[in-house]
């Protein structure tokens, strides 16, 4: 169990946040007294009595609470990073809110399954815009279609519920469909789409203002954001992109590659279950005295120049384990039904020592990830001290995704891939780090390894061609994204 004292300390930061963040990500005034009233340590939601209307009402109330809570969490990052006077000293309040929201999301999913058991609805997980949402349809005696979750047996019977059985089939409780579904549909996709449209309008407004200022100053020869492209080795020149800030410089050497596996894509709803990292030098020799071999899951992987490999496994709360996660089991081979904290697995967001150990490694040298903003967003809401260290400029992040997009000859736009195929699998194969007969494993350590091997091969080729970091638009130093440093 986690040390509950940090929740009290987090709530003690509310006056600082209230002074700097009066509104949430959707422009709604935040009721900070409501935030103060939440029981972050022991859970925000509850499982109601097993009657159709009480389940309906509980789900409706929980959806509203989650929308409110997540809109606050979503605004915290920009508020913290633009707090230039450092009035907000700690990021522990957003971490505490995310901790509570993950358990709260488990509670919502439990209610969804409870409604399935009692034949109130059928749940399907559908992609809508930027996210996947739970869609409720009337029960008609057909089998629920749900590829993203396992099945939860709430009937009180003993025995395991297999992934092949529906929740309704596992239950002895039979209720007619007597509840309305229109007011208990997941609104997450609509909320995210509306939020994105507001950000788009704000960016357009800013660009228009910058252009007007440039014209007034007679300095419009270079339009805002019109810096020269990094250049692709094939002559294909992608437009400059915000991800270019994560490109390495020509002096990059010792780095730590890292990859995480999670139960979903939302760091405020899901859990970290696997972390793998290793070290590699891009220019200097491999440190003497390091073991020369390491046994990866894939026998055809060779350690080569990698050293300091580590694989860390973490668990999920019992409620999450009971729900199962067929999609993640298929993708990674990790079945969360066997990763319950009751089975002895520690939860990453309840393990301060594991967070401190990872933070120490992340600050020792640049860390590399493929689509690094994913890892960064998870570390912000899971690792104590990460946000503070990042804001202070003690963390440097390098991303191999823009390396693939900007500098890889094979990343040519197609109808299927308008920006080129820049998945880790495709990038590693093009750079000779992964055999064409095999695919990305989707385990932290193995994916970190092929990423670093691909990066080292890629940098060596670019240096020989005087391209990329060694080209006209290349940068000196280690490069990467780091706060507080001019590029």
Tab-separated table of C-alpha atoms in Angstrom:
chain	number	residue	atom	x	y	z
A	1	UNK	CA	0.000	0.000	0.000
A	2	UNK	CA	1.108	3.531	-0.638
A	3	UNK	CA	2.007	6.020	2.064
A	4	UNK	CA	-1.255	7.935	2.459
A	5	UNK	CA	0.485	10.992	3.924
A	6	UNK	CA	1.277	12.303	0.462
A	7	UNK	CA	-2.429	12.732	-0.282
A	8	UNK	CA	-2.694	15.159	2.637
A	9	UNK	CA	0.413	16.961	1.412
A	10	UNK	CA	-1.074	17.119	-2.087
A	11	UNK	CA	-4.274	18.704	-0.799
A	12	UNK	CA	-2.117	21.170	1.090
A	13	UNK	CA	-0.997	22.474	-2.323
A	14	UNK	CA	-4.549	23.407	-3.358
A	15	UNK	CA	-4.179	27.128	-2.482
A	16	UNK	CA	-1.203	27.380	-4.856
A	17	UNK	CA	-3.085	25.684	-7.670
A	18	UNK	CA	-6.292	27.630	-7.018
A	19	UNK	CA	-4.436	30.928	-7.356
A	20	UNK	CA	-2.825	29.888	-10.663
A	21	UNK	CA	-5.530	27.724	-12.244
A	22	UNK	CA	-9.056	29.106	-11.784
A	23	UNK	CA	-10.476	27.154	-14.758
A	24	UNK	CA	-10.141	23.606	-16.049
A	25	UNK	CA	-9.276	22.411	-19.569
A	26	UNK	CA	-12.840	23.016	-20.726
A	27	UNK	CA	-13.023	26.591	-19.449
A	28	UNK	CA	-15.173	25.743	-16.435
A	29	UNK	CA	-14.456	27.438	-13.109
A	30	UNK	CA	-12.951	24.888	-10.734
A	31	UNK	CA	-14.610	24.273	-7.383
A	32	UNK	CA	-11.490	23.719	-5.331
A	33	UNK	CA	-13.536	23.049	-2.206
A	34	UNK	CA	-15.009	20.073	-4.056
A	35	UNK	CA	-11.512	18.870	-4.908
A	36	UNK	CA	-10.540	19.224	-1.258
A	37	UNK	CA	-13.526	17.093	-0.242
A	38	UNK	CA	-12.530	14.094	-2.386
A	39	UNK	CA	-11.244	10.977	-0.621
A	40	UNK	CA	-8.267	10.493	-2.924
A	41	UNK	CA	-6.712	7.696	-0.896
A	42	UNK	CA	-9.719	5.432	-0.492
A	43	UNK	CA	-11.711	6.015	-3.657
A	44	UNK	CA	-14.102	8.484	-5.214
A	45	UNK	CA	-16.785	6.109	-6.509
A	46	UNK	CA	-18.925	3.398	-4.886
A	47	UNK	CA	-20.729	0.260	-6.041
A	48	UNK	CA	-24.471	0.776	-5.418
A	49	UNK	CA	-27.243	-1.622	-4.600
A	50	UNK	CA	-27.856	-4.161	-7.362
A	51	UNK	CA	-31.072	-2.709	-8.740
A	52	UNK	CA	-31.401	-1.429	-12.303
A	53	UNK	CA	-32.135	2.184	-11.406
A	54	UNK	CA	-29.430	2.404	-8.737
A	55	UNK	CA	-26.826	1.052	-11.181
A	56	UNK	CA	-28.015	3.527	-13.827
A	57	UNK	CA	-27.909	6.447	-11.392
A	58	UNK	CA	-24.486	5.498	-10.052
A	59	UNK	CA	-23.019	5.268	-13.565
A	60	UNK	CA	-24.532	8.610	-14.548
A	61	UNK	CA	-23.116	10.292	-11.433
A	62	UNK	CA	-19.717	8.641	-11.884
A	63	UNK	CA	-19.446	9.728	-15.517
A	64	UNK	CA	-20.159	13.320	-14.493
A	65	UNK	CA	-17.595	13.174	-11.700
A	66	UNK	CA	-14.958	11.669	-13.986
A	67	UNK	CA	-15.510	14.357	-16.602
A	68	UNK	CA	-15.049	17.037	-13.947
A	69	UNK	CA	-11.982	15.419	-12.414
A	70	UNK	CA	-10.232	14.663	-15.700
A	71	UNK	CA	-10.783	18.177	-16.995
A	72	UNK	CA	-8.888	19.470	-13.960
A	73	UNK	CA	-6.063	16.972	-14.462
A	74	UNK	CA	-5.829	17.898	-18.156
A	75	UNK	CA	-5.199	21.560	-17.333
A	76	UNK	CA	-2.520	20.934	-14.720
A	77	UNK	CA	0.375	20.307	-17.109
A	78	UNK	CA	0.171	23.600	-18.994
A	79	UNK	CA	-0.425	25.514	-15.759
A	80	UNK	CA	2.593	23.941	-14.085
A	81	UNK	CA	4.907	24.380	-17.071
A	82	UNK	CA	3.933	28.046	-17.569
A	83	UNK	CA	4.261	28.904	-13.889
A	84	UNK	CA	7.403	30.919	-14.581
A	85	UNK	CA	7.390	32.530	-11.143
A	86	UNK	CA	7.420	29.031	-9.606
A	87	UNK	CA	4.464	29.775	-7.397
A	88	UNK	CA	3.446	26.106	-7.621
A	89	UNK	CA	6.253	24.139	-6.046
A	90	UNK	CA	5.095	20.562	-6.548
A	91	UNK	CA	3.200	18.400	-9.024
A	92	UNK	CA	1.957	15.987	-6.366
A	93	UNK	CA	-1.665	17.223	-6.515
A	94	UNK	CA	-2.139	16.189	-10.177
A	95	UNK	CA	-0.445	12.870	-9.375
A	96	UNK	CA	-2.825	12.336	-6.461
A	97	UNK	CA	-5.847	13.204	-8.616
A	98	UNK	CA	-4.667	10.779	-11.303
A	99	UNK	CA	-4.108	8.071	-8.682
A	100	UNK	CA	-7.705	8.449	-7.512
A	101	UNK	CA	-9.032	8.689	-11.070
A	102	UNK	CA	-7.464	5.358	-12.085
A	103	UNK	CA	-9.333	3.565	-9.298
A	104	UNK	CA	-12.433	5.576	-10.093
A	105	UNK	CA	-12.222	4.434	-13.713
A	106	UNK	CA	-12.038	0.822	-12.489
A	107	UNK	CA	-15.221	1.513	-10.538
A	108	UNK	CA	-16.956	2.789	-13.681
A	109	UNK	CA	-15.914	-0.303	-15.631
A	110	UNK	CA	-17.203	-2.472	-12.792
A	111	UNK	CA	-20.579	-0.740	-13.054
A	112	UNK	CA	-20.589	-1.334	-16.792
A	113	UNK	CA	-20.009	-5.042	-16.245
A	114	UNK	CA	-22.603	-5.156	-13.485
A	115	UNK	CA	-25.149	-3.721	-15.911
A	116	UNK	CA	-24.173	-6.387	-18.436
A	117	UNK	CA	-24.664	-9.117	-15.846
A	118	UNK	CA	-28.146	-7.897	-15.089
A	119	UNK	CA	-29.027	-7.562	-18.793
A	120	UNK	CA	-29.468	-3.807	-18.589
A	121	UNK	CA	-27.238	-3.210	-21.596
A	122	UNK	CA	-24.539	-4.584	-23.862
A	123	UNK	CA	-21.141	-2.842	-23.829
A	124	UNK	CA	-18.907	-2.491	-26.871
A	125	UNK	CA	-15.625	-0.587	-27.019
A	126	UNK	CA	-15.506	1.596	-30.102
A	127	UNK	CA	-12.984	4.029	-31.500
A	128	UNK	CA	-14.472	7.508	-31.624
A	129	UNK	CA	-12.161	10.290	-32.799
A	130	UNK	CA	-9.166	10.494	-30.488
A	131	UNK	CA	-10.096	7.752	-28.056
A	132	UNK	CA	-11.988	4.528	-27.443
A	133	UNK	CA	-15.264	4.750	-25.537
A	134	UNK	CA	-17.744	2.352	-23.990
A	135	UNK	CA	-20.950	2.335	-26.030
A	136	UNK	CA	-24.117	1.002	-24.364
A	137	UNK	CA	-26.850	-0.667	-26.375
A	138	UNK	CA	-30.030	-2.392	-25.220
A	139	UNK	CA	-29.684	-6.031	-24.250
A	140	UNK	CA	-31.319	-8.282	-26.818
A	141	UNK	CA	-30.140	-11.707	-25.725
A	142	UNK	CA	-27.070	-11.553	-27.945
A	143	UNK	CA	-23.539	-11.965	-26.733
A	144	UNK	CA	-21.796	-8.731	-25.729
A	145	UNK	CA	-19.029	-7.702	-28.075
A	146	UNK	CA	-16.033	-6.440	-26.118
A	147	UNK	CA	-12.520	-7.032	-27.344
A	148	UNK	CA	-10.849	-4.655	-24.928
A	149	UNK	CA	-11.865	-6.108	-21.570
A	150	UNK	CA	-12.157	-9.478	-19.916
A	151	UNK	CA	-15.248	-10.559	-18.051
A	152	UNK	CA	-16.072	-9.910	-14.426
A	153	UNK	CA	-18.174	-12.437	-12.527
A	154	UNK	CA	-20.271	-10.614	-9.963
A	155	UNK	CA	-22.863	-13.341	-9.546
A	156	UNK	CA	-21.421	-14.632	-6.290
A	157	UNK	CA	-20.632	-18.042	-7.785
A	158	UNK	CA	-17.261	-19.617	-7.231
A	159	UNK	CA	-14.917	-20.429	-10.053
A	160	UNK	CA	-13.097	-18.389	-12.683
A	161	UNK	CA	-14.906	-16.580	-15.466
A	162	UNK	CA	-13.189	-17.517	-18.688
A	163	UNK	CA	-12.522	-14.956	-21.386
A	164	UNK	CA	-14.884	-16.871	-23.638
A	165	UNK	CA	-17.942	-16.362	-21.452
A	166	UNK	CA	-19.999	-13.210	-21.318
A	167	UNK	CA	-20.828	-11.487	-18.057
A	168	UNK	CA	-24.501	-12.130	-18.702
A	169	UNK	CA	-23.927	-15.861	-19.094
A	170	UNK	CA	-21.980	-15.955	-15.821
A	171	UNK	CA	-24.816	-14.377	-13.850
A	172	UNK	CA	-27.876	-15.874	-12.221
A	173	UNK	CA	-29.407	-12.418	-11.860
A	174	UNK	CA	-31.963	-11.631	-14.573
A	175	UNK	CA	-33.396	-8.122	-14.789
A	176	UNK	CA	-35.420	-6.756	-17.661
A	177	UNK	CA	-34.037	-3.766	-19.513
A	178	UNK	CA	-35.815	-1.001	-17.654
A	179	UNK	CA	-33.298	1.836	-17.686
A	180	UNK	CA	-32.686	4.600	-20.185
A	181	UNK	CA	-29.290	4.549	-21.926
A	182	UNK	CA	-29.134	7.951	-23.620
A	183	UNK	CA	-28.023	9.779	-20.472
A	184	UNK	CA	-25.324	7.258	-19.509
A	185	UNK	CA	-23.247	7.200	-22.688
A	186	UNK	CA	-19.519	7.899	-22.416
A	187	UNK	CA	-18.922	11.507	-23.554
A	188	UNK	CA	-15.105	11.314	-23.528
A	189	UNK	CA	-14.670	11.430	-27.305
A	190	UNK	CA	-16.923	14.477	-27.701
A	191	UNK	CA	-15.129	16.260	-24.860
A	192	UNK	CA	-11.674	15.584	-26.335
A	193	UNK	CA	-12.778	16.643	-29.821
A	194	UNK	CA	-14.226	19.909	-28.512
A	195	UNK	CA	-11.075	20.546	-26.505
A	196	UNK	CA	-8.903	19.949	-29.573
A	197	UNK	CA	-11.000	22.345	-31.650
A	198	UNK	CA	-10.541	25.066	-29.027
A	199	UNK	CA	-6.780	24.520	-29.042
A	200	UNK	CA	-6.761	24.654	-32.842
A	201	UNK	CA	-8.623	27.952	-32.807
A	202	UNK	CA	-6.198	29.353	-30.230
A	203	UNK	CA	-3.196	28.312	-32.340
A	204	UNK	CA	-4.737	29.911	-35.420
A	205	UNK	CA	-5.336	33.088	-33.488
A	206	UNK	CA	-1.751	33.136	-32.257
A	207	UNK	CA	-0.305	32.538	-35.730
A	208	UNK	CA	-2.468	35.322	-37.126
A	209	UNK	CA	-1.272	37.645	-34.384
A	210	UNK	CA	2.372	36.716	-34.969
A	211	UNK	CA	1.992	37.290	-38.705
A	212	UNK	CA	0.403	40.699	-38.114
A	213	UNK	CA	3.238	41.639	-35.767
A	214	UNK	CA	5.834	40.520	-38.306
A	215	UNK	CA	4.226	42.652	-41.013
A	216	UNK	CA	4.101	45.646	-38.692
A	217	UNK	CA	7.798	45.220	-37.924
A	218	UNK	CA	8.666	44.698	-41.610
A	219	UNK	CA	10.305	41.410	-40.635
A	220	UNK	CA	8.104	38.930	-42.431
A	221	UNK	CA	10.807	37.402	-44.614
A	222	UNK	CA	10.637	34.294	-42.485
A	223	UNK	CA	7.177	33.267	-41.444
A	224	UNK	CA	6.620	32.029	-37.902
A	225	UNK	CA	7.598	28.389	-37.682
A	226	UNK	CA	9.330	28.626	-41.044
A	227	UNK	CA	12.732	27.342	-39.991
A	228	UNK	CA	14.621	25.188	-42.447
A	229	UNK	CA	13.791	21.507	-42.503
A	230	UNK	CA	16.206	18.968	-41.078
A	231	UNK	CA	16.260	17.222	-44.441
A	232	UNK	CA	15.663	13.597	-45.416
A	233	UNK	CA	18.384	11.534	-46.969
A	234	UNK	CA	16.220	10.817	-50.050
A	235	UNK	CA	15.479	14.418	-50.890
A	236	UNK	CA	12.061	14.205	-49.258
A	237	UNK	CA	11.847	17.216	-46.947
A	238	UNK	CA	9.104	16.972	-44.319
A	239	UNK	CA	7.780	20.211	-42.957
A	240	UNK	CA	9.180	21.344	-39.599
A	241	UNK	CA	7.233	19.823	-36.765
A	242	UNK	CA	7.020	20.396	-33.015
A	243	UNK	CA	8.553	16.935	-32.543
A	244	UNK	CA	11.795	18.211	-34.097
A	245	UNK	CA	12.710	19.625	-30.680
A	246	UNK	CA	13.334	16.006	-29.616
A	247	UNK	CA	15.916	15.292	-32.344
A	248	UNK	CA	19.437	14.387	-31.170
A	249	UNK	CA	22.454	16.608	-31.753
A	250	UNK	CA	25.760	15.631	-33.322
A	251	UNK	CA	27.469	15.166	-29.931
A	252	UNK	CA	24.985	12.710	-28.431
A	253	UNK	CA	26.667	9.729	-26.798
A	254	UNK	CA	25.561	7.916	-23.617
A	255	UNK	CA	21.790	7.512	-23.503
A	256	UNK	CA	19.196	5.377	-21.751
A	257	UNK	CA	16.507	3.823	-23.922
A	258	UNK	CA	13.173	3.181	-22.214
A	259	UNK	CA	9.794	1.751	-23.132
A	260	UNK	CA	6.722	1.136	-20.989
A	261	UNK	CA	3.716	-1.145	-21.398
A	262	UNK	CA	0.413	-0.032	-19.917
A	263	UNK	CA	-3.183	-1.219	-19.552
A	264	UNK	CA	-4.386	1.528	-21.913
A	265	UNK	CA	-3.376	4.829	-23.462
A	266	UNK	CA	-4.544	7.285	-20.780
A	267	UNK	CA	-2.137	7.935	-17.885
A	268	UNK	CA	-5.014	9.295	-15.794
A	269	UNK	CA	-7.065	6.106	-16.232
A	270	UNK	CA	-4.651	3.246	-16.810
A	271	UNK	CA	-1.691	1.534	-15.124
A	272	UNK	CA	1.980	0.968	-15.908
A	273	UNK	CA	2.573	-2.803	-15.901
A	274	UNK	CA	5.983	-3.207	-17.554
A	275	UNK	CA	9.077	-1.014	-17.755
A	276	UNK	CA	12.219	-1.925	-19.647
A	277	UNK	CA	15.350	0.130	-20.098
A	278	UNK	CA	18.973	-0.219	-21.064
A	279	UNK	CA	21.959	1.969	-21.828
A	280	UNK	CA	23.994	2.425	-24.997
A	281	UNK	CA	26.728	4.787	-26.150
A	282	UNK	CA	26.159	6.275	-29.570
A	283	UNK	CA	29.789	7.363	-30.124
A	284	UNK	CA	32.190	6.231	-27.386
A	285	UNK	CA	33.137	2.596	-26.657
A	286	UNK	CA	30.969	0.443	-24.466
A	287	UNK	CA	32.077	0.813	-20.818
A	288	UNK	CA	34.648	-1.740	-19.777
A	289	UNK	CA	33.611	-4.265	-17.160
A	290	UNK	CA	29.953	-4.437	-18.161
A	291	UNK	CA	28.615	-7.961	-18.830
A	292	UNK	CA	28.894	-8.692	-22.533
A	293	UNK	CA	25.778	-10.814	-22.899
A	294	UNK	CA	22.159	-10.476	-21.886
A	295	UNK	CA	19.325	-12.945	-22.453
A	296	UNK	CA	16.426	-11.129	-24.108
A	297	UNK	CA	13.118	-12.882	-24.615
A	298	UNK	CA	13.962	-13.072	-28.304
A	299	UNK	CA	16.880	-15.457	-28.691
A	300	UNK	CA	17.927	-13.779	-31.931
A	301	UNK	CA	18.531	-10.457	-30.130
A	302	UNK	CA	22.195	-9.805	-29.397
A	303	UNK	CA	23.163	-7.378	-26.638
A	304	UNK	CA	25.901	-5.849	-28.759
A	305	UNK	CA	26.786	-2.425	-27.361
A	306	UNK	CA	23.912	-2.348	-24.852
A	307	UNK	CA	24.545	-2.548	-21.120
A	308	UNK	CA	22.743	-2.056	-17.806
A	309	UNK	CA	19.570	-3.813	-18.944
A	310	UNK	CA	16.598	-3.899	-16.573
A	311	UNK	CA	13.088	-5.335	-16.748
A	312	UNK	CA	10.476	-4.304	-14.147
A	313	UNK	CA	6.995	-5.829	-13.725
A	314	UNK	CA	4.156	-4.080	-11.905
A	315	UNK	CA	0.606	-4.940	-10.942
A	316	UNK	CA	-2.913	-3.544	-10.919
A	317	UNK	CA	-5.585	-3.233	-8.203
A	318	UNK	CA	-7.822	-6.279	-7.625
A	319	UNK	CA	-10.774	-4.520	-9.257
A	320	UNK	CA	-8.789	-3.953	-12.437
A	321	UNK	CA	-7.445	-7.509	-12.444
A	322	UNK	CA	-10.978	-8.868	-12.101
A	323	UNK	CA	-12.066	-6.938	-15.173
A	324	UNK	CA	-9.289	-8.398	-17.304
A	325	UNK	CA	-7.865	-6.844	-20.454
A	326	UNK	CA	-7.949	-9.097	-23.513
A	327	UNK	CA	-6.493	-6.454	-25.837
A	328	UNK	CA	-3.359	-5.915	-23.742
A	329	UNK	CA	-2.972	-9.656	-23.185
A	330	UNK	CA	-3.017	-10.199	-26.945
A	331	UNK	CA	-0.641	-7.302	-27.650
A	332	UNK	CA	1.961	-7.882	-24.927
A	333	UNK	CA	1.293	-11.344	-23.522
A	334	UNK	CA	0.660	-9.781	-20.109
A	335	UNK	CA	-2.626	-10.963	-18.580
A	336	UNK	CA	-3.595	-8.512	-15.859
A	337	UNK	CA	-5.832	-11.147	-14.269
A	338	UNK	CA	-2.614	-12.594	-12.866
A	339	UNK	CA	-1.114	-9.204	-11.966
A	340	UNK	CA	-3.344	-8.300	-9.006
A	341	UNK	CA	-1.760	-6.642	-5.999
A	342	UNK	CA	-3.365	-9.482	-4.053
A	343	UNK	CA	-1.110	-11.869	-5.998
A	344	UNK	CA	1.958	-10.048	-4.714
A	345	UNK	CA	2.553	-7.555	-7.535
A	346	UNK	CA	3.408	-4.013	-6.477
A	347	UNK	CA	1.608	-1.128	-8.155
A	348	UNK	CA	3.950	1.401	-9.697
A	349	UNK	CA	1.936	4.407	-8.497
A	350	UNK	CA	2.074	2.999	-4.947
A	351	UNK	CA	5.813	2.260	-4.918
A	352	UNK	CA	7.864	5.384	-4.075
A	353	UNK	CA	11.172	3.494	-4.119
A	354	UNK	CA	10.587	2.261	-7.664
A	355	UNK	CA	9.658	5.778	-8.776
A	356	UNK	CA	12.753	7.258	-7.107
A	357	UNK	CA	15.007	4.651	-8.706
A	358	UNK	CA	13.599	5.307	-12.153
A	359	UNK	CA	13.833	9.085	-11.722
A	360	UNK	CA	17.492	8.801	-10.754
A	361	UNK	CA	18.197	6.998	-14.015
A	362	UNK	CA	16.119	9.394	-16.113
A	363	UNK	CA	18.136	12.366	-14.867
A	364	UNK	CA	21.624	10.843	-15.267
A	365	UNK	CA	21.742	11.175	-19.052
A	366	UNK	CA	19.325	11.813	-21.916
A	367	UNK	CA	16.613	9.206	-22.180
A	368	UNK	CA	15.361	7.954	-25.522
A	369	UNK	CA	11.901	6.689	-26.406
A	370	UNK	CA	9.958	6.144	-29.617
A	371	UNK	CA	7.095	8.640	-29.497
A	372	UNK	CA	8.609	9.951	-26.279
A	373	UNK	CA	5.672	12.205	-25.439
A	374	UNK	CA	3.815	9.006	-24.475
A	375	UNK	CA	6.381	8.007	-21.841
A	376	UNK	CA	6.683	11.632	-20.727
A	377	UNK	CA	2.943	11.956	-20.097
A	378	UNK	CA	2.935	8.788	-17.998
A	379	UNK	CA	5.964	9.819	-15.972
A	380	UNK	CA	4.381	13.203	-15.242
A	381	UNK	CA	1.393	11.530	-13.537
A	382	UNK	CA	3.188	8.514	-12.029
A	383	UNK	CA	6.744	9.371	-10.969
A	384	UNK	CA	7.216	11.520	-7.887
A	385	UNK	CA	9.602	14.373	-8.701
A	386	UNK	CA	9.620	13.879	-12.472
A	387	UNK	CA	7.553	16.945	-13.345
A	388	UNK	CA	9.627	19.113	-11.030
A	389	UNK	CA	12.898	17.757	-12.475
A	390	UNK	CA	11.695	18.219	-16.043
A	391	UNK	CA	10.611	21.803	-15.414
A	392	UNK	CA	13.967	22.537	-13.786
A	393	UNK	CA	15.846	21.338	-16.880
A	394	UNK	CA	17.341	18.231	-15.296
A	395	UNK	CA	15.754	15.876	-17.839
A	396	UNK	CA	16.601	15.654	-21.531
A	397	UNK	CA	14.380	13.656	-23.877
A	398	UNK	CA	15.340	12.306	-27.310
A	399	UNK	CA	12.733	10.778	-29.600
A	400	UNK	CA	13.457	8.317	-32.420
A	401	UNK	CA	10.036	8.976	-33.987
A	402	UNK	CA	11.060	12.352	-35.505
A	403	UNK	CA	14.402	10.761	-36.442
A	404	UNK	CA	12.417	8.319	-38.557
A	405	UNK	CA	10.112	11.000	-39.893
A	406	UNK	CA	12.762	13.595	-40.776
A	407	UNK	CA	15.911	11.608	-41.576
A	408	UNK	CA	14.936	8.090	-42.635
A	409	UNK	CA	15.017	7.448	-46.414
A	410	UNK	CA	12.260	4.861	-46.053
A	411	UNK	CA	9.801	7.175	-44.333
A	412	UNK	CA	8.226	8.400	-47.557
A	413	UNK	CA	4.590	9.520	-47.321
A	414	UNK	CA	2.018	7.187	-48.853
A	415	UNK	CA	-1.768	7.117	-48.940
A	416	UNK	CA	-1.720	4.658	-46.047
A	417	UNK	CA	0.917	6.613	-44.112
A	418	UNK	CA	0.694	10.348	-44.982
A	419	UNK	CA	3.790	11.095	-42.876
A	420	UNK	CA	5.604	7.866	-43.695
A	421	UNK	CA	5.543	4.605	-41.752
A	422	UNK	CA	7.241	5.669	-38.534
A	423	UNK	CA	6.216	2.911	-36.139
A	424	UNK	CA	9.034	1.447	-34.091
A	425	UNK	CA	8.594	-1.820	-35.976
A	426	UNK	CA	9.053	-0.148	-39.374
A	427	UNK	CA	11.897	2.105	-38.226
A	428	UNK	CA	13.824	-0.762	-36.606
A	429	UNK	CA	13.480	-2.921	-39.721
A	430	UNK	CA	14.661	-0.148	-42.034
A	431	UNK	CA	17.674	0.484	-39.801
A	432	UNK	CA	18.645	-3.174	-39.542
A	433	UNK	CA	17.724	-3.565	-35.877
A	434	UNK	CA	14.866	-6.021	-36.447
A	435	UNK	CA	14.663	-8.893	-38.898
A	436	UNK	CA	11.920	-8.525	-41.486
A	437	UNK	CA	10.560	-11.941	-40.477
A	438	UNK	CA	9.844	-10.755	-36.928
A	439	UNK	CA	7.759	-7.993	-35.415
A	440	UNK	CA	8.059	-5.554	-32.534
A	441	UNK	CA	7.540	-7.522	-29.320
A	442	UNK	CA	5.614	-4.907	-27.278
A	443	UNK	CA	7.613	-5.550	-24.122
A	444	UNK	CA	9.550	-2.713	-22.529
A	445	UNK	CA	13.097	-4.073	-22.597
A	446	UNK	CA	12.943	-5.747	-26.002
A	447	UNK	CA	11.463	-2.637	-27.623
A	448	UNK	CA	14.046	-0.410	-25.916
A	449	UNK	CA	16.786	-2.603	-27.344
A	450	UNK	CA	15.714	-2.532	-30.992
A	451	UNK	CA	15.111	1.203	-30.674
A	452	UNK	CA	18.658	1.928	-29.478
A	453	UNK	CA	20.236	-0.396	-32.035
A	454	UNK	CA	18.243	1.333	-34.784
A	455	UNK	CA	19.218	4.760	-33.474
A	456	UNK	CA	22.920	3.883	-33.400
A	457	UNK	CA	22.848	2.446	-36.931
A	458	UNK	CA	20.918	5.469	-38.149
A	459	UNK	CA	23.266	8.032	-36.603
A	460	UNK	CA	26.325	6.260	-38.020
A	461	UNK	CA	24.822	6.364	-41.526
A	462	UNK	CA	23.826	10.014	-41.195
A	463	UNK	CA	27.295	10.991	-40.003
A	464	UNK	CA	28.912	9.238	-42.972
A	465	UNK	CA	26.542	11.097	-45.314
A	466	UNK	CA	26.935	14.430	-43.501
A	467	UNK	CA	23.180	14.577	-43.017
A	468	UNK	CA	20.806	14.792	-40.065
A	469	UNK	CA	22.685	16.249	-37.055
A	470	UNK	CA	25.742	16.717	-39.311
A	471	UNK	CA	23.789	18.494	-42.025
A	472	UNK	CA	23.288	22.251	-42.479
A	473	UNK	CA	20.367	22.349	-40.036
A	474	UNK	CA	21.952	19.976	-37.512
A	475	UNK	CA	22.658	20.990	-33.941
A	476	UNK	CA	25.743	20.746	-31.808
A	477	UNK	CA	25.524	19.167	-28.369
A	478	UNK	CA	23.377	16.215	-27.313
A	479	UNK	CA	20.188	17.781	-28.680
A	480	UNK	CA	16.839	16.554	-27.445
A	481	UNK	CA	14.154	18.423	-25.516
A	482	UNK	CA	15.080	19.980	-22.209
A	483	UNK	CA	13.444	22.874	-20.374
A	484	UNK	CA	15.434	25.977	-19.678
A	485	UNK	CA	17.971	25.532	-22.460
A	486	UNK	CA	18.170	27.492	-25.659
A	487	UNK	CA	18.428	25.418	-28.802
